[in-house]
PDB file of C-alpha atoms in Angstrom:
ATOM      1  CA  MET G  13      52.476 117.670 206.890  1.00 73.00           C
ATOM      2  CA  ALA G  14      55.195 115.146 207.720  1.00 83.00           C
ATOM      3  CA  PRO G  15      58.668 116.515 208.590  1.00 94.00           C
ATOM      4  CA  LEU G  16      61.132 116.636 205.722  1.00 97.00           C
ATOM      5  CA  LEU G  17      63.489 114.412 207.724  1.00 97.00           C
ATOM      6  CA  GLU G  18      62.582 112.155 210.618  1.00 97.00           C
ATOM      7  CA  LEU G  19      64.677 109.784 212.700  1.00 97.00           C
ATOM      8  CA  ASP G  20      62.304 107.535 214.622  1.00 97.00           C
ATOM      9  CA  ARG G  21      63.834 105.773 217.653  1.00 97.00           C
ATOM     10  CA  VAL G  22      67.022 105.055 215.740  1.00 97.00           C
ATOM     11  CA  THR G  23      69.554 102.713 217.294  1.00 96.00           C
ATOM     12  CA  LEU G  24      72.890 101.662 215.806  1.00 96.00           C
ATOM     13  CA  ALA G  25      74.912  98.972 217.540  1.00 94.00           C
ATOM     14  CA  PHE G  26      78.284  97.512 216.656  1.00 90.00           C
ATOM     15  CA  GLY G  27      78.253  94.266 218.594  1.00 84.00           C
ATOM     16  CA  GLY G  28      77.658  95.293 222.195  1.00 82.00           C
ATOM     17  CA  LEU G  29      78.532  98.947 221.593  1.00 88.00           C
ATOM     18  CA  HIS G  30      75.663 101.362 220.985  1.00 90.00           C
ATOM     19  CA  ALA G  31      76.832 104.224 218.774  1.00 94.00           C
ATOM     20  CA  LEU G  32      73.270 105.620 218.881  1.00 96.00           C
ATOM     21  CA  HIS G  33      70.414 104.589 221.134  1.00 95.00           C
ATOM     22  CA  GLN G  34      66.725 105.425 220.578  1.00 96.00           C
ATOM     23  CA  VAL G  35      67.418 108.789 218.931  1.00 97.00           C
ATOM     24  CA  ASN G  36      64.442 110.838 217.714  1.00 97.00           C
ATOM     25  CA  LEU G  37      64.973 113.820 215.441  1.00 97.00           C
ATOM     26  CA  ALA G  38      62.723 115.766 213.057  1.00 96.00           C
ATOM     27  CA  LEU G  39      63.439 118.623 210.652  1.00 97.00           C
ATOM     28  CA  GLU G  40      60.726 120.729 209.096  1.00 96.00           C
ATOM     29  CA  GLU G  41      61.165 122.182 205.609  1.00 95.00           C
ATOM     30  CA  GLY G  42      63.261 125.347 205.743  1.00 95.00           C
ATOM     31  CA  GLU G  43      64.738 124.791 209.209  1.00 96.00           C
ATOM     32  CA  VAL G  44      68.374 125.043 210.246  1.00 97.00           C
ATOM     33  CA  VAL G  45      69.056 122.600 213.082  1.00 97.00           C
ATOM     34  CA  SER G  46      72.428 122.091 214.764  1.00 97.00           C
ATOM     35  CA  ILE G  47      73.675 118.910 216.411  1.00 96.00           C
ATOM     36  CA  ILE G  48      76.137 119.495 219.236  1.00 95.00           C
ATOM     37  CA  GLY G  49      77.941 117.257 221.690  1.00 93.00           C
ATOM     38  CA  PRO G  50      81.436 116.224 222.774  1.00 91.00           C
ATOM     39  CA  ASN G  51      83.681 114.068 220.611  1.00 90.00           C
ATOM     40  CA  GLY G  52      82.315 110.544 220.332  1.00 88.00           C
ATOM     41  CA  ALA G  53      78.731 111.616 221.025  1.00 92.00           C
ATOM     42  CA  GLY G  54      77.448 110.097 217.766  1.00 94.00           C
ATOM     43  CA  LYS G  55      77.009 113.243 215.673  1.00 95.00           C
ATOM     44  CA  THR G  56      78.691 112.066 212.461  1.00 95.00           C
ATOM     45  CA  THR G  57      77.067 108.661 212.947  1.00 96.00           C
ATOM     46  CA  VAL G  58      73.706 110.420 212.535  1.00 97.00           C
ATOM     47  CA  PHE G  59      74.881 111.763 209.170  1.00 97.00           C
ATOM     48  CA  ASN G  60      76.128 108.326 208.134  1.00 96.00           C
ATOM     49  CA  LEU G  61      72.734 106.815 208.922  1.00 96.00           C
ATOM     50  CA  ILE G  62      70.859 109.494 206.976  1.00 97.00           C
ATOM     51  CA  THR G  63      73.077 109.083 203.913  1.00 97.00           C
ATOM     52  CA  GLY G  64      73.027 105.283 203.848  1.00 96.00           C
ATOM     53  CA  VAL G  65      76.596 104.616 204.963  1.00 95.00           C
ATOM     54  CA  TYR G  66      75.151 102.667 207.910  1.00 95.00           C
ATOM     55  CA  GLU G  67      71.802 100.959 208.340  1.00 96.00           C
ATOM     56  CA  PRO G  68      70.133 101.299 211.748  1.00 96.00           C
ATOM     57  CA  THR G  69      69.907  98.274 213.991  1.00 95.00           C
ATOM     58  CA  GLU G  70      66.473  99.480 215.084  1.00 96.00           C
ATOM     59  CA  GLY G  71      64.157 102.327 214.139  1.00 97.00           C
ATOM     60  CA  ASP G  72      63.496 104.154 210.898  1.00 97.00           C
ATOM     61  CA  VAL G  73      64.841 107.098 208.902  1.00 97.00           C
ATOM     62  CA  ARG G  74      62.273 108.870 206.713  1.00 97.00           C
ATOM     63  CA  PHE G  75      62.814 111.585 204.120  1.00 97.00           C
ATOM     64  CA  ALA G  76      59.790 113.399 202.690  1.00 95.00           C
ATOM     65  CA  GLY G  77      57.595 110.744 204.271  1.00 93.00           C
ATOM     66  CA  GLU G  78      59.459 107.798 202.684  1.00 95.00           C
ATOM     67  CA  SER G  79      61.677 105.357 204.541  1.00 97.00           C
ATOM     68  CA  ILE G  80      65.241 105.484 203.216  1.00 97.00           C
ATOM     69  CA  VAL G  81      66.595 102.642 205.356  1.00 97.00           C
ATOM     70  CA  GLY G  82      68.354 100.115 203.145  1.00 95.00           C
ATOM     71  CA  LYS G  83      68.806 102.490 200.207  1.00 96.00           C
ATOM     72  CA  VAL G  84      72.315 102.873 198.829  1.00 95.00           C
ATOM     73  CA  PRO G  85      73.964 106.303 199.215  1.00 94.00           C
ATOM     74  CA  TRP G  86      73.678 107.348 195.543  1.00 92.00           C
ATOM     75  CA  ARG G  87      69.940 106.716 195.563  1.00 94.00           C
ATOM     76  CA  ILE G  88      69.567 108.776 198.741  1.00 96.00           C
ATOM     77  CA  THR G  89      71.480 111.592 197.055  1.00 94.00           C
ATOM     78  CA  ARG G  90      69.107 111.452 194.096  1.00 92.00           C
ATOM     79  CA  LEU G  91      66.150 111.769 196.475  1.00 95.00           C
ATOM     80  CA  GLY G  92      67.533 115.138 197.574  1.00 95.00           C
ATOM     81  CA  ILE G  93      70.084 114.742 200.379  1.00 97.00           C
ATOM     82  CA  ALA G  94      73.685 115.970 200.057  1.00 96.00           C
ATOM     83  CA  ARG G  95      76.463 116.279 202.611  1.00 96.00           C
ATOM     84  CA  THR G  96      79.917 117.586 203.341  1.00 96.00           C
ATOM     85  CA  PHE G  97      82.497 115.800 205.461  1.00 92.00           C
ATOM     86  CA  GLN G  98      84.463 116.621 208.587  1.00 87.00           C
ATOM     87  CA  SER G  99      87.644 115.744 206.683  1.00 87.00           C
ATOM     88  CA  LEU G 100      87.702 117.413 203.272  1.00 88.00           C
ATOM     89  CA  ARG G 101      87.131 115.033 200.360  1.00 88.00           C
ATOM     90  CA  LEU G 102      87.771 117.033 197.224  1.00 93.00           C
ATOM     91  CA  PHE G 103      89.236 115.891 193.905  1.00 93.00           C
ATOM     92  CA  LEU G 104      92.434 117.843 194.480  1.00 93.00           C
ATOM     93  CA  ASN G 105      93.896 117.426 190.972  1.00 95.00           C
ATOM     94  CA  MET G 106      90.670 118.528 189.294  1.00 96.00           C
ATOM     95  CA  SER G 107      89.800 122.171 188.792  1.00 96.00           C
ATOM     96  CA  VAL G 108      87.371 124.047 191.026  1.00 96.00           C
ATOM     97  CA  LYS G 109      84.746 123.978 188.289  1.00 95.00           C
ATOM     98  CA  GLU G 110      85.273 120.288 187.534  1.00 95.00           C
ATOM     99  CA  ASN G 111      84.781 119.447 191.213  1.00 95.00           C
ATOM    100  CA  VAL G 112      81.353 121.061 191.118  1.00 95.00           C
ATOM    101  CA  MET G 113      80.450 119.625 187.701  1.00 93.00           C
ATOM    102  CA  ALA G 114      81.201 116.125 189.008  1.00 91.00           C
ATOM    103  CA  ALA G 115      78.278 116.410 191.434  1.00 90.00           C
ATOM    104  CA  THR G 116      75.779 117.251 188.687  1.00 86.00           C
ATOM    105  CA  TYR G 117      76.255 114.149 186.552  1.00 78.00           C
ATOM    106  CA  GLY G 118      73.949 112.100 188.769  1.00 75.00           C
ATOM    107  CA  HIS G 119      71.061 113.982 187.158  1.00 78.00           C
ATOM    108  CA  THR G 120      72.132 113.483 183.545  1.00 80.00           C
ATOM    109  CA  LYS G 121      70.566 110.936 181.180  1.00 81.00           C
ATOM    110  CA  ALA G 122      73.048 110.508 178.331  1.00 83.00           C
ATOM    111  CA  SER G 123      74.327 106.939 177.929  1.00 84.00           C
ATOM    112  CA  PRO G 124      78.063 106.087 177.733  1.00 85.00           C
ATOM    113  CA  PRO G 125      77.921 105.673 173.909  1.00 84.00           C
ATOM    114  CA  GLU G 126      76.195 109.072 173.592  1.00 84.00           C
ATOM    115  CA  SER G 127      78.902 110.645 175.721  1.00 84.00           C
ATOM    116  CA  ILE G 128      81.770 108.967 173.880  1.00 85.00           C
ATOM    117  CA  LEU G 129      80.374 109.997 170.477  1.00 82.00           C
ATOM    118  CA  ARG G 130      79.300 113.415 171.796  1.00 85.00           C
ATOM    119  CA  LEU G 131      75.791 113.027 170.423  1.00 87.00           C
ATOM    120  CA  PRO G 132      73.230 115.865 170.756  1.00 87.00           C
ATOM    121  CA  ARG G 133      71.812 114.846 174.144  1.00 86.00           C
ATOM    122  CA  HIS G 134      75.288 114.648 175.639  1.00 81.00           C
ATOM    123  CA  ARG G 135      76.182 118.102 174.282  1.00 90.00           C
ATOM    124  CA  ARG G 136      72.960 119.614 175.657  1.00 90.00           C
ATOM    125  CA  GLU G 137      73.576 118.104 179.059  1.00 85.00           C
ATOM    126  CA  GLU G 138      77.204 119.214 179.031  1.00 89.00           C
ATOM    127  CA  ARG G 139      76.102 122.811 178.475  1.00 90.00           C
ATOM    128  CA  ALA G 140      73.532 122.475 181.270  1.00 89.00           C
ATOM    129  CA  VAL G 141      76.131 120.981 183.652  1.00 88.00           C
ATOM    130  CA  ASN G 142      78.556 123.796 182.869  1.00 90.00           C
ATOM    131  CA  ALA G 143      75.892 126.454 183.489  1.00 92.00           C
ATOM    132  CA  GLU G 144      74.820 124.796 186.742  1.00 92.00           C
ATOM    133  CA  ALA G 145      78.405 124.718 188.031  1.00 93.00           C
ATOM    134  CA  GLU G 146      78.900 128.395 187.201  1.00 93.00           C
ATOM    135  CA  ASP G 147      75.638 129.318 188.923  1.00 94.00           C
ATOM    136  CA  VAL G 148      76.609 127.440 192.093  1.00 95.00           C
ATOM    137  CA  LEU G 149      80.108 128.924 192.170  1.00 95.00           C
ATOM    138  CA  SER G 150      78.732 132.440 191.663  1.00 94.00           C
ATOM    139  CA  PHE G 151      76.867 132.029 194.978  1.00 95.00           C
ATOM    140  CA  PHE G 152      80.243 132.269 196.728  1.00 95.00           C
ATOM    141  CA  GLY G 153      81.207 135.558 195.075  1.00 91.00           C
ATOM    142  CA  ASP G 154      84.892 136.338 194.594  1.00 91.00           C
ATOM    143  CA  ARG G 155      85.956 133.420 196.782  1.00 92.00           C
ATOM    144  CA  LEU G 156      85.344 130.854 194.010  1.00 93.00           C
ATOM    145  CA  MET G 157      84.892 132.986 190.905  1.00 90.00           C
ATOM    146  CA  GLY G 158      86.980 134.171 187.965  1.00 87.00           C
ATOM    147  CA  TYR G 159      90.389 132.604 187.515  1.00 90.00           C
ATOM    148  CA  ARG G 160      89.655 130.143 190.336  1.00 92.00           C
ATOM    149  CA  TRP G 161      87.297 128.146 188.073  1.00 93.00           C
ATOM    150  CA  ASN G 162      90.277 126.600 186.284  1.00 93.00           C
ATOM    151  CA  GLN G 163      92.544 126.478 189.326  1.00 94.00           C
ATOM    152  CA  PRO G 164      93.287 122.991 190.731  1.00 96.00           C
ATOM    153  CA  ALA G 165      91.526 122.417 194.025  1.00 96.00           C
ATOM    154  CA  TYR G 166      94.871 121.769 195.752  1.00 95.00           C
ATOM    155  CA  GLY G 167      95.771 125.422 195.080  1.00 95.00           C
ATOM    156  CA  LEU G 168      92.907 126.773 197.171  1.00 95.00           C
ATOM    157  CA  SER G 169      93.241 128.027 200.710  1.00 94.00           C
ATOM    158  CA  TYR G 170      91.795 125.825 203.436  1.00 94.00           C
ATOM    159  CA  ALA G 171      88.730 128.059 203.829  1.00 94.00           C
ATOM    160  CA  ASN G 172      88.062 128.039 200.088  1.00 95.00           C
ATOM    161  CA  ARG G 173      88.366 124.258 200.016  1.00 95.00           C
ATOM    162  CA  ARG G 174      85.614 124.205 202.642  1.00 95.00           C
ATOM    163  CA  ARG G 175      83.520 126.498 200.457  1.00 96.00           C
ATOM    164  CA  LEU G 176      84.177 124.305 197.420  1.00 96.00           C
ATOM    165  CA  GLU G 177      82.958 121.214 199.248  1.00 96.00           C
ATOM    166  CA  ILE G 178      79.726 123.049 200.102  1.00 97.00           C
ATOM    167  CA  ALA G 179      79.438 124.157 196.466  1.00 96.00           C
ATOM    168  CA  ARG G 180      79.828 120.576 195.280  1.00 95.00           C
ATOM    169  CA  ALA G 181      77.078 119.455 197.662  1.00 96.00           C
ATOM    170  CA  MET G 182      74.822 122.259 196.383  1.00 96.00           C
ATOM    171  CA  ALA G 183      75.363 121.082 192.804  1.00 94.00           C
ATOM    172  CA  ALA G 184      73.651 117.782 193.669  1.00 93.00           C
ATOM    173  CA  LYS G 185      70.413 119.824 193.924  1.00 93.00           C
ATOM    174  CA  PRO G 186      69.472 118.760 197.445  1.00 95.00           C
ATOM    175  CA  ARG G 187      66.426 119.662 199.495  1.00 96.00           C
ATOM    176  CA  LEU G 188      68.343 118.723 202.644  1.00 98.00           C
ATOM    177  CA  LEU G 189      71.969 119.727 203.130  1.00 98.00           C
ATOM    178  CA  LEU G 190      74.101 118.083 205.833  1.00 98.00           C
ATOM    179  CA  LEU G 191      77.138 120.126 206.902  1.00 97.00           C
ATOM    180  CA  ASP G 192      79.714 118.347 209.077  1.00 96.00           C
ATOM    181  CA  GLU G 193      81.712 120.971 211.010  1.00 95.00           C
ATOM    182  CA  PRO G 194      81.785 123.557 208.197  1.00 95.00           C
ATOM    183  CA  ALA G 195      83.720 126.089 210.306  1.00 93.00           C
ATOM    184  CA  ALA G 196      86.375 123.668 211.565  1.00 91.00           C
ATOM    185  CA  GLY G 197      89.887 125.100 211.372  1.00 89.00           C
ATOM    186  CA  MET G 198      88.783 128.592 210.320  1.00 93.00           C
ATOM    187  CA  ASN G 199      89.841 131.924 211.803  1.00 93.00           C
ATOM    188  CA  PRO G 200      87.202 134.288 213.288  1.00 93.00           C
ATOM    189  CA  ASN G 201      86.636 136.208 210.027  1.00 94.00           C
ATOM    190  CA  GLU G 202      86.227 133.019 208.012  1.00 94.00           C
ATOM    191  CA  THR G 203      83.914 131.608 210.674  1.00 95.00           C
ATOM    192  CA  HIS G 204      81.739 134.711 210.437  1.00 95.00           C
ATOM    193  CA  GLU G 205      81.555 134.309 206.646  1.00 95.00           C
ATOM    194  CA  ILE G 206      80.529 130.658 206.952  1.00 94.00           C
ATOM    195  CA  THR G 207      77.822 131.609 209.455  1.00 95.00           C
ATOM    196  CA  GLU G 208      76.409 134.144 206.990  1.00 96.00           C
ATOM    197  CA  LEU G 209      76.732 131.640 204.145  1.00 96.00           C
ATOM    198  CA  ILE G 210      74.621 129.035 205.952  1.00 96.00           C
ATOM    199  CA  GLY G 211      71.891 131.616 206.488  1.00 95.00           C
ATOM    200  CA  ARG G 212      71.960 132.507 202.796  1.00 96.00           C
ATOM    201  CA  LEU G 213      71.731 128.842 201.793  1.00 96.00           C
ATOM    202  CA  ARG G 214      68.425 128.664 203.631  1.00 95.00           C
ATOM    203  CA  ASP G 215      67.084 132.106 202.685  1.00 95.00           C
ATOM    204  CA  GLU G 216      68.223 132.334 199.055  1.00 95.00           C
ATOM    205  CA  ARG G 217      68.416 128.675 197.991  1.00 94.00           C
ATOM    206  CA  GLY G 218      65.531 127.358 200.075  1.00 95.00           C
ATOM    207  CA  LEU G 219      67.549 124.550 201.661  1.00 97.00           C
ATOM    208  CA  THR G 220      66.787 122.716 204.871  1.00 97.00           C
ATOM    209  CA  ILE G 221      70.065 122.325 206.741  1.00 98.00           C
ATOM    210  CA  LEU G 222      71.337 119.980 209.445  1.00 98.00           C
ATOM    211  CA  VAL G 223      74.692 121.073 210.895  1.00 97.00           C
ATOM    212  CA  ILE G 224      77.252 119.451 213.150  1.00 96.00           C
ATOM    213  CA  GLU G 225      79.320 122.169 214.754  1.00 94.00           C
ATOM    214  CA  HIS G 226      81.542 122.706 217.803  1.00 91.00           C
ATOM    215  CA  ASP G 227      81.848 126.493 217.452  1.00 92.00           C
ATOM    216  CA  MET G 228      79.046 127.859 219.624  1.00 91.00           C
ATOM    217  CA  HIS G 229      79.187 131.262 217.898  1.00 92.00           C
ATOM    218  CA  VAL G 230      78.214 129.527 214.658  1.00 94.00           C
ATOM    219  CA  VAL G 231      75.533 127.438 216.384  1.00 95.00           C
ATOM    220  CA  GLU G 232      74.053 130.546 217.983  1.00 94.00           C
ATOM    221  CA  GLY G 233      74.083 132.467 214.719  1.00 94.00           C
ATOM    222  CA  ILE G 234      72.382 129.899 212.488  1.00 95.00           C
ATOM    223  CA  SER G 235      70.153 127.613 214.528  1.00 96.00           C
ATOM    224  CA  ASP G 236      66.391 127.482 214.759  1.00 96.00           C
ATOM    225  CA  ARG G 237      66.843 124.551 217.132  1.00 96.00           C
ATOM    226  CA  VAL G 238      69.754 122.740 218.752  1.00 96.00           C
ATOM    227  CA  VAL G 239      69.926 119.000 219.472  1.00 96.00           C
ATOM    228  CA  ALA G 240      72.516 117.793 221.991  1.00 95.00           C
ATOM    229  CA  LEU G 241      73.910 114.252 221.934  1.00 95.00           C
ATOM    230  CA  ASP G 242      76.095 112.465 224.456  1.00 94.00           C
ATOM    231  CA  HIS G 243      77.241 108.831 224.320  1.00 92.00           C
ATOM    232  CA  GLY G 244      74.840 108.162 221.453  1.00 94.00           C
ATOM    233  CA  GLU G 245      71.726 109.463 223.198  1.00 95.00           C
ATOM    234  CA  LYS G 246      69.791 112.689 222.779  1.00 96.00           C
ATOM    235  CA  ILE G 247      70.085 114.536 226.084  1.00 94.00           C
ATOM    236  CA  ALA G 248      68.390 117.831 225.204  1.00 94.00           C
ATOM    237  CA  GLU G 249      66.646 119.765 222.421  1.00 95.00           C
ATOM    238  CA  GLY G 250      65.548 123.393 222.210  1.00 94.00           C
ATOM    239  CA  THR G 251      66.706 126.879 221.311  1.00 94.00           C
ATOM    240  CA  PHE G 252      70.354 127.830 221.597  1.00 93.00           C
ATOM    241  CA  GLU G 253      69.649 129.822 224.758  1.00 93.00           C
ATOM    242  CA  GLN G 254      67.981 126.814 226.360  1.00 92.00           C
ATOM    243  CA  GLU G 255      70.775 124.429 225.385  1.00 90.00           C
ATOM    244  CA  ALA G 256      73.631 126.725 226.418  1.00 87.00           C
ATOM    245  CA  THR G 257      72.560 126.534 230.064  1.00 87.00           C
ATOM    246  CA  HIS G 258      70.967 123.075 230.125  1.00 89.00           C
ATOM    247  CA  PRO G 259      72.568 121.099 233.007  1.00 89.00           C
ATOM    248  CA  SER G 260      72.952 117.896 230.969  1.00 90.00           C
ATOM    249  CA  VAL G 261      74.622 119.754 228.087  1.00 90.00           C
ATOM    250  CA  VAL G 262      77.008 121.617 230.377  1.00 87.00           C
ATOM    251  CA  GLU G 263      77.899 118.385 232.159  1.00 87.00           C
ATOM    252  CA  ALA G 264      78.480 116.577 228.843  1.00 84.00           C
ATOM    253  CA  TYR G 265      81.045 119.197 227.822  1.00 80.00           C
ATOM    254  CA  LEU G 266      82.672 119.896 231.198  1.00 72.00           C
ATOM    255  CA  GLY G 267      82.366 116.435 232.731  1.00 71.00           C
ATOM    256  CA  ARG G 268      80.843 117.763 235.960  1.00 60.00           C
ATOM    257  CA  ASN G 269      77.450 118.818 237.186  1.00 59.00           C
ATOM    258  CA  PRO G 270      77.320 122.645 236.798  1.00 51.00           C
ATOM    259  CA  GLU G 271      75.767 123.057 240.244  1.00 58.00           C
ATOM    260  CA  ALA G 272      78.687 121.195 241.784  1.00 55.00           C
ATOM    261  CA  LEU G 273      81.144 123.371 239.830  1.00 49.00           C
ATOM    262  CA  ALA G 274      79.429 126.534 241.060  1.00 55.00           C
ATOM    263  CA  GLU G 275      79.834 125.448 244.668  1.00 56.00           C
ATOM    264  CA  GLU G 276      83.605 125.081 244.365  1.00 52.00           C
TER     265      GLU G 276
END
């Protein structure tokens, strides 16, 4: 069986600058894999390549055995890939429920005239979209339930905005979910909740998940494997325990060889 996602010797260059160079990465169905590395290592660039924001200079990106290089982002989403962003990108003046419903319309079939005239197919799909949004929001329990459905997104706490962005990505019905720093800016309790949430997304929703994260407590708690990047190149891959003490990973974060640090 081919991996669900495969990056095959992917290179992305902007003029003479290599944002990524000969990166290989594979995710099996049902895995949670974390990408770590210092700022500027190329982590978000990997997400942008997978989702069609950028096209690789060299190499291939395959999803479910099919090359997705050259496909526009909305087509990649329809194939079964959804993402969140490092900087929140919600529709702040729309309600919580409307934010989630917006992600489901890519799977509807009603034409504009059917929607304007509210013909039977549009009404059926509207009921289905509403039910899907409620089901997704119920996954988050009290955090996004009840009165919050009709609350504008700008009225949510920062942590709940993060949850809402994950909910909106879930509503796109992905097989592969890309989470870009989901615990960024959260306190320890919120971070613990997000760690548990990611595990539930895999166990209860059957999602394969690729995560970018700087919080090593989150990485340790969720990861089947960890991939470390530095200056656009993959420098290590393995379990969290292997990566936490890998000389190249330690040097990438601290800027010095760990053996030299130990001698001081």
